[in-house]
mmCIF file of C-alpha atoms in Angstrom:
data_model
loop_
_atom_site.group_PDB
_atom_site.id
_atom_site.type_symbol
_atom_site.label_atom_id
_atom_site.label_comp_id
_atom_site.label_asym_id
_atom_site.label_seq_id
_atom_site.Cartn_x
_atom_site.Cartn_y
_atom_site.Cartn_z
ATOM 1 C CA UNK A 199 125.393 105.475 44.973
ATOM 2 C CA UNK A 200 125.102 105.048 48.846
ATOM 3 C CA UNK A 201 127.059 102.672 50.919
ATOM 4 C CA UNK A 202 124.065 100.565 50.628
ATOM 5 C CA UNK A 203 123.215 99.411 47.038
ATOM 6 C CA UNK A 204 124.860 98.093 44.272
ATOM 7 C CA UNK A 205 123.978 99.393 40.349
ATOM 8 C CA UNK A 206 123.061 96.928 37.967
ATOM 9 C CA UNK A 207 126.152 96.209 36.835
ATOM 10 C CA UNK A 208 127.825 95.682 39.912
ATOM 11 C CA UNK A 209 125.606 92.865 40.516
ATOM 12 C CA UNK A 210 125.848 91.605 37.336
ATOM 13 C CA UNK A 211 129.550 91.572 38.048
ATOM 14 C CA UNK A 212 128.919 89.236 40.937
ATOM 15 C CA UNK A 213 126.854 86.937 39.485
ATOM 16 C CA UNK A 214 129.156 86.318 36.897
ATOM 17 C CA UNK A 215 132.034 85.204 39.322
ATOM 18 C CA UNK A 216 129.703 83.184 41.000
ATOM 19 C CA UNK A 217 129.381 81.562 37.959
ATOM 20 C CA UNK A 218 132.560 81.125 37.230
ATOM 21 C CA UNK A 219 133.695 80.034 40.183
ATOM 22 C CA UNK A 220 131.407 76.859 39.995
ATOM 23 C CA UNK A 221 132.156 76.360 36.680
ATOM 24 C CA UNK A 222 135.920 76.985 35.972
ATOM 25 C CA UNK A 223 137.302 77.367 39.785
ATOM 26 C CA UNK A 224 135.848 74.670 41.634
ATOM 27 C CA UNK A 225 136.926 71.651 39.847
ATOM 28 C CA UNK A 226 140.311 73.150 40.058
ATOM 29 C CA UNK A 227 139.758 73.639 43.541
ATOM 30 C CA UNK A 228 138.574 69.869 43.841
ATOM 31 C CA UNK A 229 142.121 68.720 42.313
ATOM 32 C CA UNK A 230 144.002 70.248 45.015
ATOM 33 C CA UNK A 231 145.758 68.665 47.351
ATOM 34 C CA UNK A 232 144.611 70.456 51.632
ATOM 35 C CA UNK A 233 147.100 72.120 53.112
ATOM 36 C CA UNK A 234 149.589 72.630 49.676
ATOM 37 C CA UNK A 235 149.388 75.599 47.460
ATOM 38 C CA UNK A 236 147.319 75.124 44.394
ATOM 39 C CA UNK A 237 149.296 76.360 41.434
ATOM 40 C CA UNK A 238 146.315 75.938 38.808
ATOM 41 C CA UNK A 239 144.007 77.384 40.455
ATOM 42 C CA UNK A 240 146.002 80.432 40.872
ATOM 43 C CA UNK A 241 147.161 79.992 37.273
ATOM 44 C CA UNK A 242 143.287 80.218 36.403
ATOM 45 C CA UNK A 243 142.945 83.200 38.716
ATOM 46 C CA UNK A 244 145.356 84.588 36.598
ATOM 47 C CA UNK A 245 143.905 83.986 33.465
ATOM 48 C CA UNK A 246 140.345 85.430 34.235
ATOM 49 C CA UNK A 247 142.452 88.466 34.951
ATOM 50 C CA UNK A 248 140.688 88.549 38.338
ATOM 51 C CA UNK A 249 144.610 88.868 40.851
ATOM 52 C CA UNK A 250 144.759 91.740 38.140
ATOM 53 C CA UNK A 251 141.827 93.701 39.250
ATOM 54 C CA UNK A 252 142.865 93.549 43.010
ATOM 55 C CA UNK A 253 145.595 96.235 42.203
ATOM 56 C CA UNK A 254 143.346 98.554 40.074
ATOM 57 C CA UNK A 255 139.741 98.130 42.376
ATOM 58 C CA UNK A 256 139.174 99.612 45.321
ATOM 59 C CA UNK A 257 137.945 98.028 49.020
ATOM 60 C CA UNK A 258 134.297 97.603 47.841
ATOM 61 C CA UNK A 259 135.392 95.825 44.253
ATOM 62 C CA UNK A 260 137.481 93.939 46.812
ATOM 63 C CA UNK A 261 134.832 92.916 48.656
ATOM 64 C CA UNK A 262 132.049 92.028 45.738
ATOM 65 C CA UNK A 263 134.772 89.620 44.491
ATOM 66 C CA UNK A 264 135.566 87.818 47.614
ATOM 67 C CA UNK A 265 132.073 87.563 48.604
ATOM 68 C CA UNK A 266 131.111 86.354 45.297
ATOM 69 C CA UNK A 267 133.516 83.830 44.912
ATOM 70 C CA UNK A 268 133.203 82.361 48.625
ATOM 71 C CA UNK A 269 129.401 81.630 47.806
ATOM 72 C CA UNK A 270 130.456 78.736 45.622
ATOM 73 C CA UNK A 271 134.523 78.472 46.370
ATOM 74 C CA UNK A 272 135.867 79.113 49.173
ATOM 75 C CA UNK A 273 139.584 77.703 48.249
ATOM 76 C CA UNK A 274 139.468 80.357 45.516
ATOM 77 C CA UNK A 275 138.664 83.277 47.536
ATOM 78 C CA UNK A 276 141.416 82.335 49.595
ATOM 79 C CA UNK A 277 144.218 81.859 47.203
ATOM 80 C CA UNK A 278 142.531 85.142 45.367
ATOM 81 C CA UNK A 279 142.837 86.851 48.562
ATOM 82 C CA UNK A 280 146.530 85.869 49.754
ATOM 83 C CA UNK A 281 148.007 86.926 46.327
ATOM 84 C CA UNK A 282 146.121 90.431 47.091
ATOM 85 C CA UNK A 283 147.497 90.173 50.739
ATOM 86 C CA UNK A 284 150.894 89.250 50.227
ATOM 87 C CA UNK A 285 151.332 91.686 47.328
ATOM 88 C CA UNK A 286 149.460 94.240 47.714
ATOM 89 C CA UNK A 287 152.435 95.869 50.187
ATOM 90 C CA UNK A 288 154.629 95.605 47.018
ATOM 91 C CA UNK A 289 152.006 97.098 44.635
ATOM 92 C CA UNK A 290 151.878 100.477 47.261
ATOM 93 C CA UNK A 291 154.880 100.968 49.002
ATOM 94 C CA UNK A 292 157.739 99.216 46.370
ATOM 95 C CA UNK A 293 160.152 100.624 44.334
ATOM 96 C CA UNK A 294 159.744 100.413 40.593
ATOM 97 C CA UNK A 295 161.848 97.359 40.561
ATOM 98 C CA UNK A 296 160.519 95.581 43.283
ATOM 99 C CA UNK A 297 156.871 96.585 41.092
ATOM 100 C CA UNK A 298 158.603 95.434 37.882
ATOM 101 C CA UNK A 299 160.101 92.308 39.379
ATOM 102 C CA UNK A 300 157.251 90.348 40.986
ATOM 103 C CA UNK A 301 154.075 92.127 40.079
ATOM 104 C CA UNK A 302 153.862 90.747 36.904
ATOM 105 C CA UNK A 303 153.896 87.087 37.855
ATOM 106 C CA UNK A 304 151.545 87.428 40.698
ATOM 107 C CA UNK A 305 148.967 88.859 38.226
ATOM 108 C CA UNK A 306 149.098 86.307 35.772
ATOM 109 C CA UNK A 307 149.295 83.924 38.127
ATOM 110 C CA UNK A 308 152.768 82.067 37.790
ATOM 111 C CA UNK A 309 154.276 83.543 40.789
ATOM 112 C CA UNK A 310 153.240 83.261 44.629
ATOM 113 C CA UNK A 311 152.935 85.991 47.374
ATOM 114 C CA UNK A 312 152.634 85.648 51.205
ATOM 115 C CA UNK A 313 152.443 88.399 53.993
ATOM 116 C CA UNK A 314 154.372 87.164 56.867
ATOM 117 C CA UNK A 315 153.256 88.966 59.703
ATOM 118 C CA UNK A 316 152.935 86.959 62.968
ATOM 119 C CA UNK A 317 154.755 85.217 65.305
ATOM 120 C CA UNK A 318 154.526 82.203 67.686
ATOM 121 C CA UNK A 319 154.628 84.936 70.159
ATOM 122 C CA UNK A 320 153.440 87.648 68.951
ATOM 123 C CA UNK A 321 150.025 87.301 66.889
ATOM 124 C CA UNK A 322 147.089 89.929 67.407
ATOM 125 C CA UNK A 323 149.710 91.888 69.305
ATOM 126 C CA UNK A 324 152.014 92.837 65.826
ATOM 127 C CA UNK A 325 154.026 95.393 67.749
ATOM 128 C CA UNK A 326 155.672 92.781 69.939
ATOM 129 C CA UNK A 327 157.530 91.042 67.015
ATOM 130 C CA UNK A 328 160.384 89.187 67.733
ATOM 131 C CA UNK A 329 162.646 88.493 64.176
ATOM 132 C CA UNK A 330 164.795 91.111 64.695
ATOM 133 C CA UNK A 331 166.889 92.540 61.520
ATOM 134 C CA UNK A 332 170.688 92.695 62.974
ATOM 135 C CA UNK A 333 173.033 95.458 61.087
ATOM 136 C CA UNK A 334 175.111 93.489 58.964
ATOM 137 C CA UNK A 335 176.639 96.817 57.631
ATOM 138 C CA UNK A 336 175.330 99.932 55.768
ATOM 139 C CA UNK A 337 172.347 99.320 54.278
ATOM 140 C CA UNK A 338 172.181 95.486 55.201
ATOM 141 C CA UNK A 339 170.334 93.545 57.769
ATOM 142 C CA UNK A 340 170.114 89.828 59.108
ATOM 143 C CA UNK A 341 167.033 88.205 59.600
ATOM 144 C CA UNK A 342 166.805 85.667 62.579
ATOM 145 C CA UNK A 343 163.973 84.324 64.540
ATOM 146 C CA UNK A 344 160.616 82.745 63.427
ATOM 147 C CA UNK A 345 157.345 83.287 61.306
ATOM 148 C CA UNK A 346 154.448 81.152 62.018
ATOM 149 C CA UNK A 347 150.311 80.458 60.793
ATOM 150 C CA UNK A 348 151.939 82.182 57.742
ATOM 151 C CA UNK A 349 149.170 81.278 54.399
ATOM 152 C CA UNK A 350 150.852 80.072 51.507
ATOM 153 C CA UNK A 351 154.211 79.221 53.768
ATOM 154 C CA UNK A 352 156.506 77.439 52.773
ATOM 155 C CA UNK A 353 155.868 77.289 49.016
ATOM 156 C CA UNK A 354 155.492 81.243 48.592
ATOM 157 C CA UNK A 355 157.773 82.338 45.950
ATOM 158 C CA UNK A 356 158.425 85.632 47.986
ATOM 159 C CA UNK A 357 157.057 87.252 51.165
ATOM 160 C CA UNK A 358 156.330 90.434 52.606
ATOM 161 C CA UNK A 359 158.458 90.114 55.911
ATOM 162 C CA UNK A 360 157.901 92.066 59.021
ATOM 163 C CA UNK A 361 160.753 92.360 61.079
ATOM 164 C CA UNK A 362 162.649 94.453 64.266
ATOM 165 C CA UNK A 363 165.025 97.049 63.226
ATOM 166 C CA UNK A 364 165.059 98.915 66.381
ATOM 167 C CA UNK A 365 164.625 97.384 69.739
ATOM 168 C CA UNK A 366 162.827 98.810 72.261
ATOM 169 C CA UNK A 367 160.456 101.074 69.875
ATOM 170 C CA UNK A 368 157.247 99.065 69.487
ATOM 171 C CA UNK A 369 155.467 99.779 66.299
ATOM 172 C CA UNK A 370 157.961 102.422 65.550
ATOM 173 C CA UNK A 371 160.888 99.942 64.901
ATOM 174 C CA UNK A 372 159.659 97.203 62.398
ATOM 175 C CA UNK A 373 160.889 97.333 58.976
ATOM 176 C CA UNK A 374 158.769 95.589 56.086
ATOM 177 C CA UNK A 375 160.785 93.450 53.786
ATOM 178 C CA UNK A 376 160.620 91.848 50.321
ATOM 179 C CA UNK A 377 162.074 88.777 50.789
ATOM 180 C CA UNK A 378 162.424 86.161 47.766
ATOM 181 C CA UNK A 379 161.875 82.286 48.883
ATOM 182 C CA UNK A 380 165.514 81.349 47.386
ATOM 183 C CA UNK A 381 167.207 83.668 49.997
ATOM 184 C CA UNK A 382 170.272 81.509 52.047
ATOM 185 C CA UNK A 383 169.099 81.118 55.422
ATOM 186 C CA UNK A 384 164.998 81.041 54.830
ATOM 187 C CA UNK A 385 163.596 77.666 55.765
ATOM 188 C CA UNK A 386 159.933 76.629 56.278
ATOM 189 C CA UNK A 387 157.845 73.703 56.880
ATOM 190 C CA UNK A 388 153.740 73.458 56.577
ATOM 191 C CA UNK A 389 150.975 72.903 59.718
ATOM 192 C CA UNK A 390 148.356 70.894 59.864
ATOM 193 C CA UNK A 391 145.140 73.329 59.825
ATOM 194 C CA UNK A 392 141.642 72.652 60.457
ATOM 195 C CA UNK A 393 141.290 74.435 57.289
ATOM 196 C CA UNK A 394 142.662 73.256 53.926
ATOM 197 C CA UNK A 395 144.653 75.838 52.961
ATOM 198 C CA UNK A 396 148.122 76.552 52.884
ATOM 199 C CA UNK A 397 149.718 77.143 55.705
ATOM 200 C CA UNK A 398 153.266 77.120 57.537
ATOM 201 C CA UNK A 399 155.850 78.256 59.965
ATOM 202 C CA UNK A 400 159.076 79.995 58.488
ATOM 203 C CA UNK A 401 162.478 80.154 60.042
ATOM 204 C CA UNK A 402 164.899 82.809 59.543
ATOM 205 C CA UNK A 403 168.594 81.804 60.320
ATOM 206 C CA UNK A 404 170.853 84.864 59.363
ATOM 207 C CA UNK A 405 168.919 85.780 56.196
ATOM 208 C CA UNK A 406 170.246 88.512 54.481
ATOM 209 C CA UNK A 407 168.327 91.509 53.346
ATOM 210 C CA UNK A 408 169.587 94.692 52.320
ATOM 211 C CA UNK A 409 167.742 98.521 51.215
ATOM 212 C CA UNK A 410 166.798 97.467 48.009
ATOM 213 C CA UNK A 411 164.390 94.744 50.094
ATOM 214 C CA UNK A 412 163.179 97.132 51.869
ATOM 215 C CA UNK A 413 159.484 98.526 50.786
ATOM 216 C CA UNK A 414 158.563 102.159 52.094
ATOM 217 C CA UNK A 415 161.082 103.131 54.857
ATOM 218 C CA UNK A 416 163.151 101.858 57.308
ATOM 219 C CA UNK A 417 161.488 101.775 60.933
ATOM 220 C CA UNK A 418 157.995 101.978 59.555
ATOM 221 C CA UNK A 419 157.046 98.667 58.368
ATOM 222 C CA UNK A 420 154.250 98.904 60.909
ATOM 223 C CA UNK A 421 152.118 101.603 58.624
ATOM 224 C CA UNK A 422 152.737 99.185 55.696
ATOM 225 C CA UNK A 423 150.756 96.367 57.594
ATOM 226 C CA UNK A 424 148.734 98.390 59.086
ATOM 227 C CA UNK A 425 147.327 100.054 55.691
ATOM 228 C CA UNK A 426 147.439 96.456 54.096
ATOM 229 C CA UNK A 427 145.185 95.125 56.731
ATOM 230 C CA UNK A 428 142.681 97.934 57.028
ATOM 231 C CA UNK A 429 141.987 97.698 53.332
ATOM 232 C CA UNK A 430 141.839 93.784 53.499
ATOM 233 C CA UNK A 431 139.984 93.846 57.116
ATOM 234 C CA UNK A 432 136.416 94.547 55.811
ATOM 235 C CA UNK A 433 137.142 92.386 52.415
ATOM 236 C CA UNK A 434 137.339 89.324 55.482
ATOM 237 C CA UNK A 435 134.148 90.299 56.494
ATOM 238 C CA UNK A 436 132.663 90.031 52.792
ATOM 239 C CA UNK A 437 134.595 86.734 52.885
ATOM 240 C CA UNK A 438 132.646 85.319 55.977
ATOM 241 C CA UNK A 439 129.076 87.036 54.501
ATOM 242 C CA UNK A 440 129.997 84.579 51.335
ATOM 243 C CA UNK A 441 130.045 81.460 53.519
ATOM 244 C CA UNK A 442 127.136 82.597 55.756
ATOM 245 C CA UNK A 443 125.562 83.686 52.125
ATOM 246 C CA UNK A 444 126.163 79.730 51.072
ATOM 247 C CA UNK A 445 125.364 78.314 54.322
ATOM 248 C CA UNK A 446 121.479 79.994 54.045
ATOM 249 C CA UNK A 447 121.322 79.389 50.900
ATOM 250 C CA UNK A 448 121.656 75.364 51.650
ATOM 251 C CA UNK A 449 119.494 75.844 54.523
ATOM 252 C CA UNK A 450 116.226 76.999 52.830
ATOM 253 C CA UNK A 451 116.672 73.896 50.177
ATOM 254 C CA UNK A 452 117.107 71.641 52.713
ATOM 255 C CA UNK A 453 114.518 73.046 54.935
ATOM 256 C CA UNK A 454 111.733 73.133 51.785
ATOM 257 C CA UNK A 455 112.712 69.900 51.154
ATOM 258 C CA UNK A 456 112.934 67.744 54.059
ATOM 259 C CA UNK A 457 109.764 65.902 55.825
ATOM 260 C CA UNK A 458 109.286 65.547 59.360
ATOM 261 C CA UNK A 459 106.570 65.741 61.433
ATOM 262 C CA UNK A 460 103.677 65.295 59.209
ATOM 263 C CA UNK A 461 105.351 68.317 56.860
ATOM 264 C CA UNK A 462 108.293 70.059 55.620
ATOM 265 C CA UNK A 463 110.945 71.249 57.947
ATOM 266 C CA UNK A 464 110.545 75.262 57.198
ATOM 267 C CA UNK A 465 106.693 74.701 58.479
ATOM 268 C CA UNK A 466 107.761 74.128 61.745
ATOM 269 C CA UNK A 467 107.852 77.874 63.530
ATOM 270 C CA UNK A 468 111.128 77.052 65.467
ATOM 271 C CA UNK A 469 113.104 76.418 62.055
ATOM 272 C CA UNK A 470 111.441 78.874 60.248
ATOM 273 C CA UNK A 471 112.589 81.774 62.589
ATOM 274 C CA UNK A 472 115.756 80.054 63.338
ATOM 275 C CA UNK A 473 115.740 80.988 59.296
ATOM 276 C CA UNK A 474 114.992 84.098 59.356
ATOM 277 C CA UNK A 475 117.717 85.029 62.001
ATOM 278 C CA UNK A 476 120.081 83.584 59.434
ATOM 279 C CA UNK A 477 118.984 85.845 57.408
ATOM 280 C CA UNK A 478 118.792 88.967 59.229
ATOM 281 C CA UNK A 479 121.829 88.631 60.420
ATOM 282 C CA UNK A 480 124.065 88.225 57.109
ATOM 283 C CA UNK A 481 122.426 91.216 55.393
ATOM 284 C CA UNK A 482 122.989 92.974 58.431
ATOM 285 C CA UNK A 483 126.809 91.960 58.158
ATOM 286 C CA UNK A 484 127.242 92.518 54.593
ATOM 287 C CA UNK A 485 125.529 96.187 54.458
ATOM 288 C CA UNK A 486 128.131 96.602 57.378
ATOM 289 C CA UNK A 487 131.153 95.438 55.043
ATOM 290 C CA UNK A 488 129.669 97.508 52.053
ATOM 291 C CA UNK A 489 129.875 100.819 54.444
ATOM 292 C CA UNK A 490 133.069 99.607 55.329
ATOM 293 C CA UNK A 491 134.620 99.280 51.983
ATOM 294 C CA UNK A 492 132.706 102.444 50.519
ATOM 295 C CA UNK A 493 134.165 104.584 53.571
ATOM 296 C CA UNK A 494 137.564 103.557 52.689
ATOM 297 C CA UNK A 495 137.290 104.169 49.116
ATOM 298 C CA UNK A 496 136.223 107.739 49.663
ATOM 299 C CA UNK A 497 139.337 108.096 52.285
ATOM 300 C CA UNK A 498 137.063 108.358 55.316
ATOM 301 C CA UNK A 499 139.532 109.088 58.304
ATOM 302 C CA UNK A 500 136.830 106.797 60.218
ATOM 303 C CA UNK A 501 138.432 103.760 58.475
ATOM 304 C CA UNK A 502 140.388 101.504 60.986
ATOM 305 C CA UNK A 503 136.868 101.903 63.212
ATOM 306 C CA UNK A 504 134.611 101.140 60.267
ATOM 307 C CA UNK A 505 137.146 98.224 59.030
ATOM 308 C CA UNK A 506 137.063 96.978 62.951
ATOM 309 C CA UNK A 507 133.305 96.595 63.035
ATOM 310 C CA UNK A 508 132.561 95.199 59.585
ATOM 311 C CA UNK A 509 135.378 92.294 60.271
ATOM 312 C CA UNK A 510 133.907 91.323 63.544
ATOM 313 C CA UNK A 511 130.569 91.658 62.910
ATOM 314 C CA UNK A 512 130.525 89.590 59.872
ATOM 315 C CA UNK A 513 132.772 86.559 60.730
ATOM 316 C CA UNK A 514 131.273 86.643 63.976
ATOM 317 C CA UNK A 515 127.823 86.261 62.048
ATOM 318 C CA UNK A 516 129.376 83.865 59.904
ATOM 319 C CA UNK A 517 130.277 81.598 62.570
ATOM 320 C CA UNK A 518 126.830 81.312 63.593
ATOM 321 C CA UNK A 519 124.732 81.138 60.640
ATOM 322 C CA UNK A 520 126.907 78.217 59.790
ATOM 323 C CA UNK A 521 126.252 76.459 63.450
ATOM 324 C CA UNK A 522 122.887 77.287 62.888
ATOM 325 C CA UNK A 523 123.167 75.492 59.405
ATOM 326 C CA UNK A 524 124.731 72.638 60.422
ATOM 327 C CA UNK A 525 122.198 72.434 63.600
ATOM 328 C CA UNK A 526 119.481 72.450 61.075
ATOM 329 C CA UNK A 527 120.569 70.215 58.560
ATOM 330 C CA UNK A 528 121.255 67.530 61.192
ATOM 331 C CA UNK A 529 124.249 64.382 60.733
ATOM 332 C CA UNK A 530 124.151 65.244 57.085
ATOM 333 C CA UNK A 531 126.017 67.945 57.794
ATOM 334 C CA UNK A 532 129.041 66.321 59.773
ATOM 335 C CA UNK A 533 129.814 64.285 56.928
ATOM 336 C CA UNK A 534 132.828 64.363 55.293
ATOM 337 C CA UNK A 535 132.575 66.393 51.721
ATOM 338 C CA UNK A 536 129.114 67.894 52.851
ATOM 339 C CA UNK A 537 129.252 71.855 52.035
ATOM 340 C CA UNK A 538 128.843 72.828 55.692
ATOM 341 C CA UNK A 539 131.023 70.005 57.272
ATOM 342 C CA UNK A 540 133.964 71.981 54.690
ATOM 343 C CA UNK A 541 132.229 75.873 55.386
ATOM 344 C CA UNK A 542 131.876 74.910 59.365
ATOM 345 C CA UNK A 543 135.805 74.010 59.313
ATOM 346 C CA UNK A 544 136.160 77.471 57.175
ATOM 347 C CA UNK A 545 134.686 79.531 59.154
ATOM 348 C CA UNK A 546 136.586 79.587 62.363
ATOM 349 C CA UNK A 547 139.921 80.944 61.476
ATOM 350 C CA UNK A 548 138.622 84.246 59.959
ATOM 351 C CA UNK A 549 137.885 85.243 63.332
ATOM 352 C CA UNK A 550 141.334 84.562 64.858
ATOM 353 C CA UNK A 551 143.461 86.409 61.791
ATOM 354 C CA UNK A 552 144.300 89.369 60.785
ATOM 355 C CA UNK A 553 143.506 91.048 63.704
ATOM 356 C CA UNK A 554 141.062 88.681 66.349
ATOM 357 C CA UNK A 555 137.599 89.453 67.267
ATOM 358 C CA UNK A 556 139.023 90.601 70.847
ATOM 359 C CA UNK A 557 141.612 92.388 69.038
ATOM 360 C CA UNK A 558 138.532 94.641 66.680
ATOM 361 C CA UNK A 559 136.389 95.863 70.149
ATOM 362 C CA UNK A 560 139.444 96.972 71.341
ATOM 363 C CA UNK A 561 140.057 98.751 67.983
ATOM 364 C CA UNK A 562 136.805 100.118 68.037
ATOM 365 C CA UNK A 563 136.414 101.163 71.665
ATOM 366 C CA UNK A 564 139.702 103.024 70.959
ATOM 367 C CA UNK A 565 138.352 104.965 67.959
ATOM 368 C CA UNK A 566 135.622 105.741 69.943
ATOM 369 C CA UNK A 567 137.296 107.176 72.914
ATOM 370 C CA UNK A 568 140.034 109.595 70.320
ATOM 371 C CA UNK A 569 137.091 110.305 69.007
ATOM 372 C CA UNK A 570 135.247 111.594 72.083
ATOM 373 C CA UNK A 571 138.410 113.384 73.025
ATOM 374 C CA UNK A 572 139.216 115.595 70.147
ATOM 375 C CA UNK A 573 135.401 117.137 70.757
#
């Protein structure tokens, strides 16, 4: 199989979840409340054994299911994709009781994970964090400072914490905790997004941690983020391909459908193009993320570049094949509980996190340069 085609049964595979997802996931979706975490629909992600397969599949099963399930659900990609975010540090770099403890619950759905990465000051720029871990001892740490635009904050039932056990060293001194919600000292309160989803600000007043919270080692946290978000970087762009997928798909209805001028929209040679831009530009993006994910599954050393480009590309391409959409589709669109008024408030924050657009060139255009060096 190249990095450009699917078998049979991998696209079987994604037709199925787009199935389900209409059927079983988005009236669960519907009964949720914006900006708290839904509990039954992760419950049901649980169930269809689908937070399961994020710790057996690789980048590009990664990627089939978020795309697939964005198409017709976006919350469910979402709270599929934080439990994978927020756990998936546990899942490779915990100890067997840190595995034993939480994994089980976050796979059947019952318990809650969130990755709790930046900081009001320090957000694309993850080696300037600020909650520092202060020796309380051998082997023991205190936790003060702040955690902000943290998904599923503050009703996670643990979080992978990043925090400064050296000052001074950059990437070299954060430490990667597991941190249980209960912990004395941990307080949190939610934001008011554009999008719907869960998210909040966490405060950390002397929380104590110790070694067993640590996951990998001491003073290099930064590697466990790091290899978190270059597995989950091109699964965002199969994300934003699902919405832009959804977006075109609305588009050609309403564009087959719709008189004006003596005809239907799509005859008119400025719509129809603006069409097949849409188009050309989304299966440009997702054969991008494919390559992405399939060069990461075979251990490519070109990864972080690869996982760079296929983010950017594709939630840039996202961003405007839902403008375009909503351009198209006229006031319709702006209304309240119309598909692209929700996918057009959707699609903006996947190019602002994990790692902004700005953020990826420079990625890239470093890659490029080591790259050019070591010739």
């Amino acid at each position: 199989m190249t990095a450009f085609s699917l078998e049979p049964a991998q696209l079987a595979w994604c037709a199925e979840l787009r199935a389900l997802a209409a059927e079983r996931l988005r009236p669960l979706a519907e009964k949720g409340e914006p900006g708290r975490v839904n509990r039954g629909l992760v419950a049901e992600l649980g169930r269809l054994g689908l937070v399961g397969r994020l710790f057996g599949a690789g980048a590009l099963d990664l990627c089939l299911m978020r795309e697939s399930l964005a198409q017709a659900c976006t919350e469910a990609e979402t709270a599929l994709a934080l439990q994978g975010l927020g756990a998936h540090p546990v899942h490779a770099h915990g100890t067997a009781a840190q595995r034993a403890r939480w994994l089980p619950g976050v796979t059947d759905g019952t318990a809650v994970a969130a990755f709790a990465l930046t900081e009001p000051g320090a957000g694309s720029d993850a080696a300037a964090l600020a909650l520092t871990a202060h020796p309380d001892g051998p082997g023991r740490w205190r936790l003060s400072g702040e955690k902000c635009w943290i998904s599923n904050a503050p009703e996670a039932d643990f979080y992978t914490v990043f925090a400064r056990t050296t000052l001074g060293a950059g990437a070299r001194g954060v430490t990667a905790f597991l941190l249980p919600a209960d912990r004395p000292g941990l307080t949190g309160h939610g934001l008011d997004m554009l999008s719907p989803h869960p998210i909040g600000a966490l405060g950390f007043d002397g929380v104590p941690v110790t070694a067993d919270d640590v996951l990998g080692e001491v003073d290099r946290g930064f590697r466990v983020a790091m290899g978190t978000l270059n597995l989950f970087r091109p699964s965002v762009g199969a994300f934003a391909v699902g919405m832009a997928q959804a977006a075109l798909d609305a588009t050609l209805g309403h564009t087959a459908r719709r008189d004006a001028f003596g005809g239907k929209l799509r005859d008119l040679q400025a719509v129809s193009h603006q069409v097949a831009e849409m188009a050309l530009r989304t299966e440009a993006a997702r054969l991008m993320v494919y390559a992405a994910a399939t060069a990461y599954d075979a251990g490519d050393g070109d990864v972080p570049r690869r996982s760079a480009m296929a983010k950017l590309l594709a939630t840039e391409t996202a961003q405007y094949v839902v403008d375009t959409a909503v351009q198209l589709h006229g006031a319709r669109a702006l209304r309240r509980g119309h598909l692209l008024e929700h996918l057009y408030r959707e699609v903006r924050a996947p190019r602002v996190y994990e790692g902004a657009s700005e953020v990826q060139r420079g990625i890239i255009a470093k890659e490029l340069y080591a790259r050019q060096e070591a010739r």
